[in-house]
Amino acid sequence: MNVDVNGPKIMFRIPVAGGIPVTETIVNMWAIMVVIVALCIWLSRGLKMRPTSKKQIVAEKLVTMLYDLVENTMGKRNLHFAPYIGTLFTISIFGSLSSLVGLRPYTADLSVTLAWALVTFMMIQTLTIKNRGVGGWLRGFVEPVPFLLPLNIVSEVASPISMSFRHFGNIAAGMVITSLLYGALAGLSSVVLGLISHTIASIPIFQLGVPAVLSVYFDLFTSFLQAYIISMLTMVYVAGATE
Amino acid sequence: MLERAIILAASAVGAGLAMMAGIGPGIGQGYAAGKAAEAVGRQPEAKGEITSTMLFGCAVAESTGIYGLVVALILLFANPLVNLL
């Protein structure tokens, strides 16, 4: 039984400053980014005032859904955040779903989700300062009573950590459980087939089809849910900062 | 060698114990799902809104369990304690 659970492999090194490692995560992410950009260019080409092609109807539906969601969650005055939320959702869902085509999902790397959460964190702090001024921002830490200052700081710092760990943990757990299952199925099929003949014992026949059932939950459902959650949390936090 | 074995065994036990953090989110999410089922029974026309609110709440309630999972994953796959020897 051979279970292979590792961090992202280092694909190559950029020969600058002692070799900067470029991991599987970065390579996969650039590949997915190319796919997303190509998809966006294809969807937005040849748009007409009255949609005649199915392509344009789908694109309009997606954009309308995004703007409706942002308007319902953040209010009309924050509608200009919709492109950022849409980008976050798209890159997250494509990344998590890339495990379906055999790539290592880059959302199973903490650096990716932590980067997204830090962008949101900086956005929240900047918007709070912009809206309430530096004094108002600092006063927010000693409300309702100055005694709560350490707790307020901890809760402020904890939000990007919990956001990134949640996304990373869900996808990474799915990856670990899937690889454990593949190992277990290989072991099971070698035991069962070993009873029949030793020559066919190494064929992992039970790996066929069985993991697909779990994949519906761990790949499809979790990917959609986590992309929804991270964009929803971003919307809620940012809307709170602009009040 | 023995010290290493002790550390590895204790890490495995620790990873198992860390996953006890899954109890809390399990109870919490079950409670949330039950309440959502009640709400849908009372107001079937608001099913979409209730479902998305429930999923959102469940995912937030899950974070403590995820912290436990991250600790367990670190202990199993990136054990920092072995290097301390």
Coordinates of C-alpha atoms in Angstrom, one line a residue:
Chain A
M1 CA 0.0 0.0 0.0
N2 CA 1.5 3.3 -1.1
V3 CA -0.2 6.5 0.1
D4 CA 1.3 9.6 -1.3
V5 CA 0.4 12.8 0.6
N6 CA 2.9 15.6 0.2
G7 CA 3.1 19.3 0.0
P8 CA 3.3 20.9 -3.5
K9 CA 6.4 19.6 -5.4
I10 CA 9.0 22.0 -6.5
M11 CA 8.9 22.0 -10.3
F12 CA 11.9 24.1 -11.1
R13 CA 14.0 27.0 -9.7
I14 CA 14.5 30.5 -11.0
P15 CA 18.2 31.0 -11.0
V16 CA 18.1 34.3 -9.2
A17 CA 19.3 35.0 -5.7
G18 CA 20.2 31.4 -4.9
G19 CA 17.3 29.8 -6.8
I20 CA 13.7 30.8 -6.1
P21 CA 11.7 27.6 -5.9
V22 CA 8.6 27.5 -8.2
T23 CA 6.2 25.0 -6.8
E24 CA 3.4 23.0 -8.5
T25 CA 1.0 25.5 -6.9
I26 CA 2.3 28.4 -8.9
V27 CA 2.6 26.4 -12.2
N28 CA -1.0 25.1 -11.8
M29 CA -2.3 28.5 -10.9
W30 CA -0.8 30.2 -13.9
A31 CA -2.2 27.4 -16.1
I32 CA -5.7 27.9 -14.6
M33 CA -5.3 31.7 -15.0
V34 CA -4.6 31.3 -18.7
V35 CA -7.7 29.1 -19.0
I36 CA -9.9 31.7 -17.1
V37 CA -8.6 34.6 -19.2
A38 CA -9.2 32.6 -22.4
L39 CA -12.7 31.8 -21.2
C40 CA -13.4 35.4 -20.4
I41 CA -12.1 36.6 -23.8
W42 CA -14.2 34.0 -25.6
L43 CA -17.3 34.8 -23.6
S44 CA -17.0 38.6 -24.0
R45 CA -16.3 38.6 -27.8
G46 CA -18.9 39.8 -30.3
L47 CA -21.4 41.0 -27.7
K48 CA -24.6 42.5 -29.2
M49 CA -27.3 44.8 -27.8
R50 CA -29.8 42.1 -28.2
P51 CA -28.3 38.7 -27.4
T52 CA -28.5 36.3 -30.3
S53 CA -26.0 33.6 -29.2
K54 CA -26.4 31.2 -26.3
K55 CA -22.9 32.2 -25.2
Q56 CA -23.9 35.8 -24.6
I57 CA -27.0 34.7 -22.7
V58 CA -24.9 32.5 -20.4
A59 CA -22.4 35.3 -19.8
E60 CA -25.1 37.8 -19.1
K61 CA -26.8 35.4 -16.7
L62 CA -23.5 34.9 -14.8
V63 CA -22.8 38.6 -14.5
T64 CA -26.4 39.4 -13.4
M65 CA -26.2 36.6 -10.8
L66 CA -23.0 38.1 -9.4
Y67 CA -24.3 41.6 -9.3
D68 CA -27.5 40.5 -7.6
L69 CA -25.6 38.5 -5.0
V70 CA -23.3 41.5 -4.2
E71 CA -26.3 43.9 -4.1
N72 CA -28.3 41.7 -1.8
T73 CA -25.3 41.1 0.6
M74 CA -23.5 44.4 0.5
G75 CA -26.1 46.9 -0.6
K76 CA -26.3 49.1 -3.7
R77 CA -23.6 51.5 -2.6
N78 CA -21.0 48.7 -2.6
L79 CA -21.8 47.4 -6.1
H80 CA -18.3 48.4 -7.4
F81 CA -16.8 45.5 -5.4
A82 CA -18.6 43.0 -7.6
P83 CA -15.6 42.5 -10.0
Y84 CA -13.3 41.7 -7.1
I85 CA -15.8 39.3 -5.5
G86 CA -16.4 37.6 -8.9
T87 CA -12.7 37.2 -9.5
L88 CA -12.2 35.7 -6.0
F89 CA -15.1 33.2 -6.6
T90 CA -13.9 32.2 -10.1
I91 CA -10.2 31.7 -9.2
S92 CA -11.2 29.7 -6.1
I93 CA -13.7 27.5 -7.8
F94 CA -11.5 26.8 -10.8
G95 CA -8.6 26.0 -8.5
S96 CA -10.6 23.6 -6.3
L97 CA -12.2 21.9 -9.3
S98 CA -8.9 21.5 -11.1
S99 CA -8.4 18.3 -9.0
L100 CA -11.0 16.7 -11.2
V101 CA -8.6 16.8 -14.2
G102 CA -5.8 15.4 -12.1
L103 CA -4.0 18.7 -11.2
R104 CA -3.0 19.3 -7.6
P105 CA -5.6 21.9 -6.5
Y106 CA -3.7 25.1 -5.6
T107 CA -6.3 26.0 -3.0
A108 CA -4.8 23.0 -1.0
D109 CA -1.8 25.3 -0.4
L110 CA -2.0 27.6 2.5
S111 CA 0.0 30.4 0.8
V112 CA -2.7 30.9 -1.8
T113 CA -5.7 31.1 0.5
L114 CA -3.7 33.2 3.0
A115 CA -2.8 35.6 0.2
W116 CA -6.5 36.0 -0.6
A117 CA -7.4 36.5 3.0
L118 CA -4.6 39.1 3.5
V119 CA -5.9 41.1 0.5
T120 CA -9.3 41.1 2.1
F121 CA -7.8 42.0 5.4
M122 CA -5.9 45.0 3.9
M123 CA -9.1 46.0 2.1
I124 CA -11.1 46.0 5.4
Q125 CA -8.5 48.1 7.3
T126 CA -8.1 50.6 4.4
L127 CA -11.8 51.0 4.0
T128 CA -12.3 51.5 7.8
I129 CA -9.6 54.1 7.9
K130 CA -11.1 55.8 4.8
N131 CA -14.5 55.9 6.3
R132 CA -13.9 56.7 9.9
G133 CA -10.4 58.4 9.8
V134 CA -7.4 57.1 11.6
G135 CA -8.8 58.3 15.0
G136 CA -12.1 56.4 14.4
W137 CA -10.2 53.3 13.3
L138 CA -8.1 53.4 16.5
R139 CA -11.1 54.1 18.6
G140 CA -12.8 51.0 17.2
F141 CA -10.3 48.9 19.1
V142 CA -11.2 50.3 22.5
E143 CA -15.0 50.0 22.0
P144 CA -17.2 49.3 23.9
V145 CA -14.7 49.5 26.8
P146 CA -10.9 50.0 26.7
F147 CA -10.5 46.8 28.7
L148 CA -11.3 44.8 25.6
L149 CA -8.4 46.2 23.6
P150 CA -6.4 42.9 23.4
L151 CA -9.5 40.9 22.5
N152 CA -10.4 43.3 19.7
I153 CA -6.9 43.1 18.3
V154 CA -7.0 39.3 18.4
S155 CA -10.4 39.1 16.8
E156 CA -9.2 41.5 14.0
V157 CA -6.1 39.4 13.3
A158 CA -8.0 36.1 13.6
S159 CA -10.4 36.8 10.7
P160 CA -7.8 36.4 7.9
I161 CA -6.3 33.4 9.6
S162 CA -9.7 31.6 10.1
M163 CA -10.7 32.5 6.5
S164 CA -7.6 31.1 4.9
F165 CA -7.4 28.0 7.2
R166 CA -11.0 27.2 6.5
H167 CA -10.6 27.1 2.7
F168 CA -7.2 25.4 2.9
G169 CA -8.3 22.9 5.4
N170 CA -11.4 21.8 3.5
I171 CA -9.6 21.3 0.2
A172 CA -6.5 19.7 1.8
A173 CA -8.6 17.3 3.9
G174 CA -10.5 16.2 0.8
M175 CA -7.2 15.6 -1.0
V176 CA -5.8 13.6 2.0
I177 CA -8.9 11.5 2.4
T178 CA -9.1 10.8 -1.4
S179 CA -5.5 9.6 -1.4
L180 CA -6.0 7.5 1.7
L181 CA -9.1 6.0 0.0
Y182 CA -7.0 5.2 -3.2
G183 CA -4.4 3.5 -1.0
A184 CA -7.0 1.5 0.8
L185 CA -8.7 0.4 -2.4
A186 CA -5.4 -0.7 -3.9
G187 CA -4.7 -2.8 -0.8
L188 CA -8.2 -4.3 -0.9
S189 CA -8.1 -5.2 -4.5
S190 CA -4.6 -6.8 -4.1
V191 CA -5.9 -8.9 -1.3
V192 CA -9.1 -9.9 -3.1
L193 CA -7.4 -10.5 -6.5
G194 CA -4.5 -12.3 -4.7
L195 CA -7.0 -15.0 -3.7
I196 CA -7.7 -15.7 -7.4
S197 CA -4.3 -15.4 -9.0
H198 CA -0.9 -13.8 -8.1
T199 CA -0.4 -12.4 -11.6
I200 CA -3.3 -10.0 -11.5
A201 CA -3.0 -9.1 -7.8
S202 CA -1.3 -5.8 -8.6
I203 CA -4.3 -4.5 -10.7
P204 CA -6.1 -2.0 -8.4
I205 CA -9.5 -2.9 -9.8
F206 CA -11.5 -1.4 -6.9
Q207 CA -10.1 2.1 -7.7
L208 CA -12.4 2.1 -10.7
G209 CA -15.6 4.0 -10.0
V210 CA -15.7 3.8 -6.2
P211 CA -13.8 7.1 -5.5
A212 CA -16.2 8.9 -7.8
V213 CA -18.9 8.7 -5.2
L214 CA -16.8 10.4 -2.6
S215 CA -15.5 12.8 -5.2
V216 CA -19.0 14.3 -5.6
Y217 CA -18.8 15.5 -2.0
F218 CA -15.1 16.3 -1.6
D219 CA -14.5 17.8 -5.0
L220 CA -17.7 19.2 -6.3
F221 CA -19.7 20.1 -3.2
T222 CA -16.8 21.3 -1.0
S223 CA -15.3 23.4 -3.9
F224 CA -18.5 25.2 -4.6
L225 CA -19.2 25.7 -0.9
Q226 CA -15.7 27.0 -0.1
A227 CA -15.7 29.4 -3.0
Y228 CA -19.1 30.7 -1.9
I229 CA -18.0 31.0 1.7
I230 CA -14.8 32.9 1.0
S231 CA -16.5 35.4 -1.3
M232 CA -19.5 35.7 1.1
L233 CA -17.2 36.3 4.1
T234 CA -15.3 38.9 2.1
M235 CA -18.5 40.6 1.2
V236 CA -19.8 40.6 4.8
Y237 CA -16.5 42.0 6.2
V238 CA -16.0 44.6 3.5
A239 CA -19.7 45.7 3.8
G240 CA -19.1 46.0 7.6
A241 CA -16.0 48.2 7.1
T242 CA -17.9 50.6 4.8
E243 CA -20.7 51.3 7.2
Chain B
M1 CA 16.1 5.9 17.9
L2 CA 13.9 5.3 20.9
E3 CA 13.4 9.1 21.4
R4 CA 12.3 9.4 17.8
A5 CA 9.9 6.5 18.1
I6 CA 8.4 8.1 21.3
I7 CA 7.9 11.4 19.4
L8 CA 6.3 9.7 16.4
A9 CA 3.9 7.7 18.6
A10 CA 3.0 10.7 20.6
S11 CA 2.4 12.7 17.5
A12 CA 0.1 10.1 16.1
V13 CA -1.9 10.0 19.3
G14 CA -1.9 13.8 19.4
A15 CA -3.2 13.9 15.8
G16 CA -6.0 11.6 16.8
L17 CA -6.8 13.7 19.9
A18 CA -6.7 16.9 17.8
M19 CA -9.4 15.5 15.6
M20 CA -11.7 15.4 18.7
A21 CA -12.3 19.1 17.7
G22 CA -14.6 17.6 15.1
I23 CA -17.2 16.9 17.8
G24 CA -18.2 20.5 18.3
P25 CA -18.8 21.5 14.7
G26 CA -20.6 18.2 14.2
I27 CA -23.1 19.0 17.0
G28 CA -23.3 22.6 15.9
Q29 CA -23.9 21.9 12.2
G30 CA -26.5 19.2 13.0
Y31 CA -28.3 21.7 15.2
A32 CA -28.2 24.3 12.4
A33 CA -29.4 21.8 9.8
G34 CA -32.3 20.8 12.1
K35 CA -33.3 24.4 12.6
A36 CA -33.1 25.0 8.9
A37 CA -35.4 22.0 8.3
E38 CA -37.8 23.5 10.8
A39 CA -37.7 26.8 9.1
V40 CA -38.3 25.3 5.6
G41 CA -41.3 23.4 7.1
R42 CA -42.7 26.6 8.5
Q43 CA -41.9 28.8 5.4
P44 CA -41.3 26.6 2.3
E45 CA -41.3 29.6 0.0
A46 CA -38.0 30.9 1.6
K47 CA -36.2 27.7 1.0
G48 CA -33.4 29.2 -1.1
E49 CA -32.6 31.9 1.4
I50 CA -32.7 29.5 4.3
T51 CA -30.4 27.0 2.6
S52 CA -27.8 29.6 1.8
T53 CA -27.9 31.1 5.3
M54 CA -27.5 27.6 6.8
L55 CA -24.6 26.7 4.6
F56 CA -22.9 30.0 5.5
G57 CA -23.5 29.4 9.2
C58 CA -22.3 25.8 9.0
A59 CA -19.1 26.8 7.2
V60 CA -18.3 29.4 9.8
A61 CA -19.1 27.0 12.6
E62 CA -16.7 24.6 11.0
S63 CA -13.7 26.7 11.5
T64 CA -12.8 25.3 15.0
G65 CA -13.0 21.8 13.5
I66 CA -10.7 22.9 10.7
Y67 CA -8.2 24.3 13.3
G68 CA -8.1 20.8 14.8
L69 CA -7.6 19.3 11.4
V70 CA -4.8 21.6 10.5
V71 CA -3.0 20.7 13.8
A72 CA -3.5 17.0 13.0
L73 CA -2.2 17.4 9.4
I74 CA 0.9 19.3 10.7
L75 CA 1.6 16.5 13.2
L76 CA 1.2 13.8 10.6
F77 CA 2.9 15.3 7.5
A78 CA 5.1 18.2 8.6
N79 CA 6.0 17.2 12.2
P80 CA 8.0 20.0 13.7
L81 CA 8.8 18.0 16.9
V82 CA 11.1 15.4 15.3
N83 CA 13.6 18.0 14.3
L84 CA 13.9 19.2 17.9
L85 CA 15.9 16.1 18.9

